PDB file of C-alpha atoms and ligand atoms in Angstrom:
ATOM      1  CA  MET A 319     -67.132 216.775  64.746  1.00  0.00           C
ATOM      2  CA  ASP A 320     -65.859 215.702  68.140  1.00  0.00           C
ATOM      3  CA  ALA A 321     -65.380 217.999  71.121  1.00  0.00           C
ATOM      4  CA  ILE A 322     -61.668 218.584  70.411  1.00  0.00           C
ATOM      5  CA  ALA A 323     -62.331 219.628  66.796  1.00  0.00           C
ATOM      6  CA  ILE A 324     -65.148 221.960  67.864  1.00  0.00           C
ATOM      7  CA  LEU A 325     -63.013 223.495  70.626  1.00  0.00           C
ATOM      8  CA  ARG A 326     -60.188 224.051  68.158  1.00  0.00           C
ATOM      9  CA  GLU A 327     -62.497 225.619  65.592  1.00  0.00           C
ATOM     10  CA  LEU A 328     -64.065 227.958  68.160  1.00  0.00           C
ATOM     11  CA  LYS A 329     -60.685 228.922  69.579  1.00  0.00           C
ATOM     12  CA  SER A 330     -59.582 229.960  66.074  1.00  0.00           C
ATOM     13  CA  ARG A 331     -62.606 232.304  66.059  1.00  0.00           C
ATOM     14  CA  GLY A 332     -61.551 233.783  69.375  1.00  0.00           C
ATOM     15  CA  VAL A 333     -64.157 232.033  71.554  1.00  0.00           C
ATOM     16  CA  ARG A 334     -62.971 231.604  75.126  1.00  0.00           C
ATOM     17  CA  PHE A 335     -63.391 228.121  76.549  1.00  0.00           C
ATOM     18  CA  THR A 336     -63.563 227.234  80.241  1.00  0.00           C
ATOM     19  CA  PRO A 337     -63.740 223.688  81.670  1.00  0.00           C
ATOM     20  CA  GLN A 338     -67.432 224.316  82.401  1.00  0.00           C
ATOM     21  CA  ARG A 339     -68.150 225.235  78.788  1.00  0.00           C
ATOM     22  CA  GLN A 340     -66.240 222.180  77.666  1.00  0.00           C
ATOM     23  CA  ALA A 341     -68.327 219.979  79.996  1.00  0.00           C
ATOM     24  CA  ILE A 342     -71.556 221.382  78.481  1.00  0.00           C
ATOM     25  CA  LEU A 343     -70.340 220.630  74.966  1.00  0.00           C
ATOM     26  CA  GLU A 344     -69.139 217.124  75.861  1.00  0.00           C
ATOM     27  CA  PHE A 345     -72.438 216.263  77.551  1.00  0.00           C
ATOM     28  CA  LEU A 346     -74.406 217.375  74.479  1.00  0.00           C
ATOM     29  CA  LEU A 347     -72.192 215.335  72.170  1.00  0.00           C
ATOM     30  CA  GLU A 348     -72.515 212.151  74.239  1.00  0.00           C
ATOM     31  CA  THR A 349     -76.220 212.193  75.191  1.00  0.00           C
ATOM     32  CA  LYS A 350     -79.071 211.079  72.957  1.00  0.00           C
ATOM     33  CA  ALA A 351     -81.664 212.476  75.363  1.00  0.00           C
ATOM     34  CA  HIS A 352     -82.085 215.991  73.875  1.00  0.00           C
ATOM     35  CA  PRO A 353     -81.849 217.613  77.331  1.00  0.00           C
ATOM     36  CA  THR A 354     -83.336 220.942  78.412  1.00  0.00           C
ATOM     37  CA  ALA A 355     -81.058 223.736  79.687  1.00  0.00           C
ATOM     38  CA  GLU A 356     -82.147 222.809  83.218  1.00  0.00           C
ATOM     39  CA  GLU A 357     -81.134 219.166  82.703  1.00  0.00           C
ATOM     40  CA  ILE A 358     -77.768 220.248  81.279  1.00  0.00           C
ATOM     41  CA  PHE A 359     -77.354 222.495  84.316  1.00  0.00           C
ATOM     42  CA  GLN A 360     -78.027 219.594  86.734  1.00  0.00           C
ATOM     43  CA  HIS A 361     -75.588 217.347  84.891  1.00  0.00           C
ATOM     44  CA  VAL A 362     -72.727 219.865  84.692  1.00  0.00           C
ATOM     45  CA  ARG A 363     -73.285 221.018  88.292  1.00  0.00           C
ATOM     46  CA  ALA A 364     -72.491 217.520  89.569  1.00  0.00           C
ATOM     47  CA  LYS A 365     -68.921 218.038  88.340  1.00  0.00           C
ATOM     48  CA  PHE A 366     -68.679 221.844  88.598  1.00  0.00           C
ATOM     49  CA  PRO A 367     -70.773 222.945  91.616  1.00  0.00           C
ATOM     50  CA  GLY A 368     -70.017 226.617  90.897  1.00  0.00           C
ATOM     51  CA  VAL A 369     -71.545 226.672  87.425  1.00  0.00           C
ATOM     52  CA  SER A 370     -74.506 229.029  86.920  1.00  0.00           C
ATOM     53  CA  LEU A 371     -77.600 228.664  84.777  1.00  0.00           C
ATOM     54  CA  GLY A 372     -76.403 231.827  83.005  1.00  0.00           C
ATOM     55  CA  THR A 373     -73.234 230.040  81.893  1.00  0.00           C
ATOM     56  CA  ILE A 374     -75.363 227.202  80.558  1.00  0.00           C
ATOM     57  CA  TYR A 375     -77.534 229.581  78.514  1.00  0.00           C
ATOM     58  CA  ASN A 376     -74.576 231.647  77.244  1.00  0.00           C
ATOM     59  CA  THR A 377     -72.734 228.538  76.141  1.00  0.00           C
ATOM     60  CA  LEU A 378     -75.797 227.026  74.460  1.00  0.00           C
ATOM     61  CA  ASN A 379     -76.418 230.276  72.564  1.00  0.00           C
ATOM     62  CA  MET A 380     -72.796 230.489  71.478  1.00  0.00           C
ATOM     63  CA  LEU A 381     -72.704 226.844  70.297  1.00  0.00           C
ATOM     64  CA  LYS A 382     -75.994 227.369  68.465  1.00  0.00           C
ATOM     65  CA  GLU A 383     -74.788 230.553  66.745  1.00  0.00           C
ATOM     66  CA  HIS A 384     -71.707 228.719  65.491  1.00  0.00           C
ATOM     67  CA  GLY A 385     -73.839 225.869  64.167  1.00  0.00           C
ATOM     68  CA  HIS A 386     -72.520 223.162  66.492  1.00  0.00           C
ATOM     69  CA  ILE A 387     -75.792 222.267  68.215  1.00  0.00           C
ATOM     70  CA  LEU A 388     -79.503 222.470  67.468  1.00  0.00           C
ATOM     71  CA  GLU A 389     -82.180 224.054  69.610  1.00  0.00           C
ATOM     72  CA  LEU A 390     -85.534 222.301  69.346  1.00  0.00           C
ATOM     73  CA  SER A 391     -88.192 224.668  70.641  1.00  0.00           C
ATOM     74  CA  TYR A 392     -91.633 223.451  71.591  1.00  0.00           C
ATOM     75  CA  GLY A 393     -93.887 226.461  72.052  1.00  0.00           C
ATOM     76  CA  ASP A 394     -94.522 226.994  75.749  1.00  0.00           C
ATOM     77  CA  MET A 395     -92.465 223.973  76.817  1.00  0.00           C
ATOM     78  CA  SER A 396     -88.777 224.677  77.316  1.00  0.00           C
ATOM     79  CA  SER A 397     -86.356 224.072  74.466  1.00  0.00           C
ATOM     80  CA  ARG A 398     -84.321 220.938  74.128  1.00  0.00           C
ATOM     81  CA  PHE A 399     -80.760 220.849  72.823  1.00  0.00           C
ATOM     82  CA  ASP A 400     -79.149 218.426  70.417  1.00  0.00           C
ATOM     83  CA  GLY A 401     -75.402 217.863  69.954  1.00  0.00           C
ATOM     84  CA  ASN A 402     -76.084 216.507  66.485  1.00  0.00           C
ATOM     85  CA  ALA A 403     -76.237 219.678  64.398  1.00  0.00           C
ATOM     86  CA  LYS A 404     -76.950 217.928  61.109  1.00  0.00           C
ATOM     87  CA  ASN A 405     -80.568 218.083  60.007  1.00  0.00           C
ATOM     88  CA  HIS A 406     -82.361 214.988  61.243  1.00  0.00           C
ATOM     89  CA  TYR A 407     -85.816 214.165  62.510  1.00  0.00           C
ATOM     90  CA  HIS A 408     -87.433 213.599  65.854  1.00  0.00           C
ATOM     91  CA  LEU A 409     -90.157 211.521  67.400  1.00  0.00           C
ATOM     92  CA  VAL A 410     -91.861 213.356  70.256  1.00  0.00           C
ATOM     93  CA  CYS A 411     -93.826 211.394  72.854  1.00  0.00           C
ATOM     94  CA  LEU A 412     -96.952 213.319  73.811  1.00  0.00           C
ATOM     95  CA  LYS A 413     -97.176 211.533  77.144  1.00  0.00           C
ATOM     96  CA  CYS A 414     -93.679 211.409  78.694  1.00  0.00           C
ATOM     97  CA  GLY A 415     -92.100 214.179  76.584  1.00  0.00           C
ATOM     98  CA  ARG A 416     -89.237 211.975  75.445  1.00  0.00           C
ATOM     99  CA  VAL A 417     -87.580 213.084  72.178  1.00  0.00           C
ATOM    100  CA  LEU A 418     -86.011 210.349  70.043  1.00  0.00           C
ATOM    101  CA  ASP A 419     -83.960 210.545  66.843  1.00  0.00           C
ATOM    102  CA  TYR A 420     -85.232 209.353  63.516  1.00  0.00           C
ATOM    103  CA  ASP A 421     -82.171 209.394  61.312  1.00  0.00           C
ATOM    104  CA  ARG A 422     -83.480 208.483  57.894  1.00  0.00           C
ATOM    105  CA  PRO A 423     -82.430 211.087  55.345  1.00  0.00           C
ATOM    106  CA  LEU A 424     -85.420 212.791  53.725  1.00  0.00           C
ATOM    107  CA  LEU A 425     -83.411 215.739  52.466  1.00  0.00           C
ATOM    108  CA  ALA A 426     -84.407 215.118  48.843  1.00  0.00           C
ATOM    109  CA  LEU A 427     -87.669 216.723  49.894  1.00  0.00           C
ATOM    110  CA  GLU A 428     -86.018 220.169  50.030  1.00  0.00           C
ATOM    111  CA  GLU A 429     -85.026 219.929  46.375  1.00  0.00           C
ATOM    112  CA  GLU A 430     -88.479 218.690  45.446  1.00  0.00           C
ATOM    113  CA  VAL A 431     -90.172 221.566  47.280  1.00  0.00           C
ATOM    114  CA  GLY A 432     -87.774 224.014  45.619  1.00  0.00           C
ATOM    115  CA  ARG A 433     -88.461 222.577  42.179  1.00  0.00           C
ATOM    116  CA  GLU A 434     -92.217 222.513  42.598  1.00  0.00           C
ATOM    117  CA  THR A 435     -92.710 225.912  44.250  1.00  0.00           C
ATOM    118  CA  GLY A 436     -89.729 228.035  43.184  1.00  0.00           C
ATOM    119  CA  PHE A 437     -89.073 228.597  46.878  1.00  0.00           C
ATOM    120  CA  GLN A 438     -85.393 228.805  47.880  1.00  0.00           C
ATOM    121  CA  VAL A 439     -85.438 226.306  50.743  1.00  0.00           C
ATOM    122  CA  MET A 440     -82.705 226.863  53.388  1.00  0.00           C
ATOM    123  CA  SER A 441     -83.874 224.381  55.987  1.00  0.00           C
ATOM    124  CA  HIS A 442     -86.865 222.463  57.186  1.00  0.00           C
ATOM    125  CA  ARG A 443     -88.110 220.842  60.324  1.00  0.00           C
ATOM    126  CA  LEU A 444     -90.080 217.620  60.609  1.00  0.00           C
ATOM    127  CA  GLU A 445     -91.370 215.971  63.744  1.00  0.00           C
ATOM    128  CA  PHE A 446     -93.553 213.006  64.453  1.00  0.00           C
ATOM    129  CA  TYR A 447     -95.864 213.176  67.486  1.00  0.00           C
ATOM    130  CA  GLY A 448     -97.303 210.184  69.254  1.00  0.00           C
ATOM    131  CA  LEU A 449     -96.719 207.671  72.023  1.00  0.00           C
ATOM    132  CA  CYS A 450     -93.365 205.986  72.640  1.00  0.00           C
ATOM    133  CA  PRO A 451     -93.324 202.187  73.111  1.00  0.00           C
ATOM    134  CA  ASP A 452     -93.064 202.525  76.929  1.00  0.00           C
ATOM    135  CA  CYS A 453     -96.093 204.804  77.113  1.00  0.00           C
ATOM    136  CA  GLN A 454     -98.114 202.523  74.824  1.00  0.00           C
ATOM    137  CA  GLU A 455     -97.410 199.639  77.164  1.00  0.00           C
ATOM    138  CA  GLN A 456     -98.493 201.676  80.187  1.00  0.00           C
ATOM    139  CA  ALA A 457    -101.720 202.591  78.452  1.00  0.00           C
ATOM    140  CA  LEU A 458    -102.587 198.919  78.078  1.00  0.00           C
ATOM    141  CA  ASN A 459    -102.042 198.097  81.765  1.00  0.00           C
TER     142      ASN A 459
HETATM  143 ZN1   ZN B 573     -93.512 208.188  76.255  1.00  0.00          ZN
HETATM  144 MN1   MN B 574     -81.675 214.577  67.613  1.00  0.00          MN
END
């Protein structure tokens, strides 16, 4: 869904949308960087100097509750946010913290797990940890 479709859908559910909230949504839809709330704040503040961190968090929570974004939490590190709400996988660099998409569909696994265990699977999360190509190169120098 693009920003306009999401805005329309939320409006039909009575969610109020300000230009700031729209800027947060648009940034998440366009970036592949999986930014933290702080990074989203810095980005949106460049255009809307009056925006508060509270607005960022409220908007992220609202978009998450309506299923339009994903929150990727990493224990004690701060969460990262993803404008692609479809289940997909991530590569996490243990050195620079970069989070990259890995878009190959492995969803057949849910059915397999369900079949083999009798568990009613609603979702799953899969991440690969290691070193990104840039960090591997640095390690060699
Ligand atoms: Zn790296
Ligand atoms: Mn992603």
